[in-house]
Amino acid sequence: MALLEIKGLTQYFGGLCALSDFNITLQKGEMVGLIGPNGAGKTTVFNLVSGFYKPTQGEIIFNNKKITGLKPHQVTSLGIARTFQNIRLWHEMSVLDNIRIAQHYNLGYGLKDLFLRTKRYFINEKRIEQEAMQILEVMDLKKYAQEKPKNLPYGMQRKVEIARALSVKPKLLLLDEPAAGLNSADVKDLIKLIRWIYDEFKLTIWMIEHQMTVVMNLCQRIKVIDFGATIAEGTPEEIQKNPEVIKAYLGDGTI
């Protein structure tokens, strides 16, 4: 059953076409890759799906609901969570608070409750903290709950960001270059982590990644774009041998 359908998605920035007639369907339980050279339009796709951009044209349907043009918090509330190429954590806040703040769309109380410190406020704050601690425990991050992210190794910061995305209980997880900035040892750990998350949380995962080791080890199929246009789609084995993909990355040779 289709979880996400994108039809004819096109995005212009002024006179520049960043994405042209992009189409894809993600089935429930798939792990799919989106790759292409720098500037190909990959992050633009994720920004459109997650509500950061409103498309020039096209349609985005998630879980049988049209979400084209919705704001980010509305998209999140429907079950789509994402990470970013450049880690976006609040480094002066604790790891626990970084997880808790992801629940801003689902507080369960209003400004009146906040100012008057009502029973509803305390009940929901307790719920949010308990759920945050649960995800930290599941992700083996509980011991860092009171630590500031800036004091953690880069690979651990990436894990915290993924934990924050998982805390909103998504149906679809968008990973934007999760291996960016990681060394080879961290990349191996990341592959194991994503595979574990996929199995444990029963998610659909869509990832952008430049590290071919990650994509080829994890994804069941891959879509390739270049200059905003789709140039190939298929299994990892098919993509590795596709001449258009080879040309886009290297001009000649193999990937």
CSV table of C-alpha atoms in Angstrom, one decimal, residues 28 64-65 110 140 160 170 236:
chain,number,residue,atom,x,y,z
A,28,LYS,CA,4.8,1.1,3.4
A,64,ASN,CA,-4.1,9.1,1.3
A,65,LYS,CA,-4.1,12.7,2.4
A,110,GLY,CA,-2.3,26.1,25.8
A,140,ASP,CA,20.9,3.8,24.2
A,160,VAL,CA,20.6,12.3,19.0
A,170,PRO,CA,6.6,9.0,12.5
A,236,PRO,CA,21.3,-0.8,-6.1
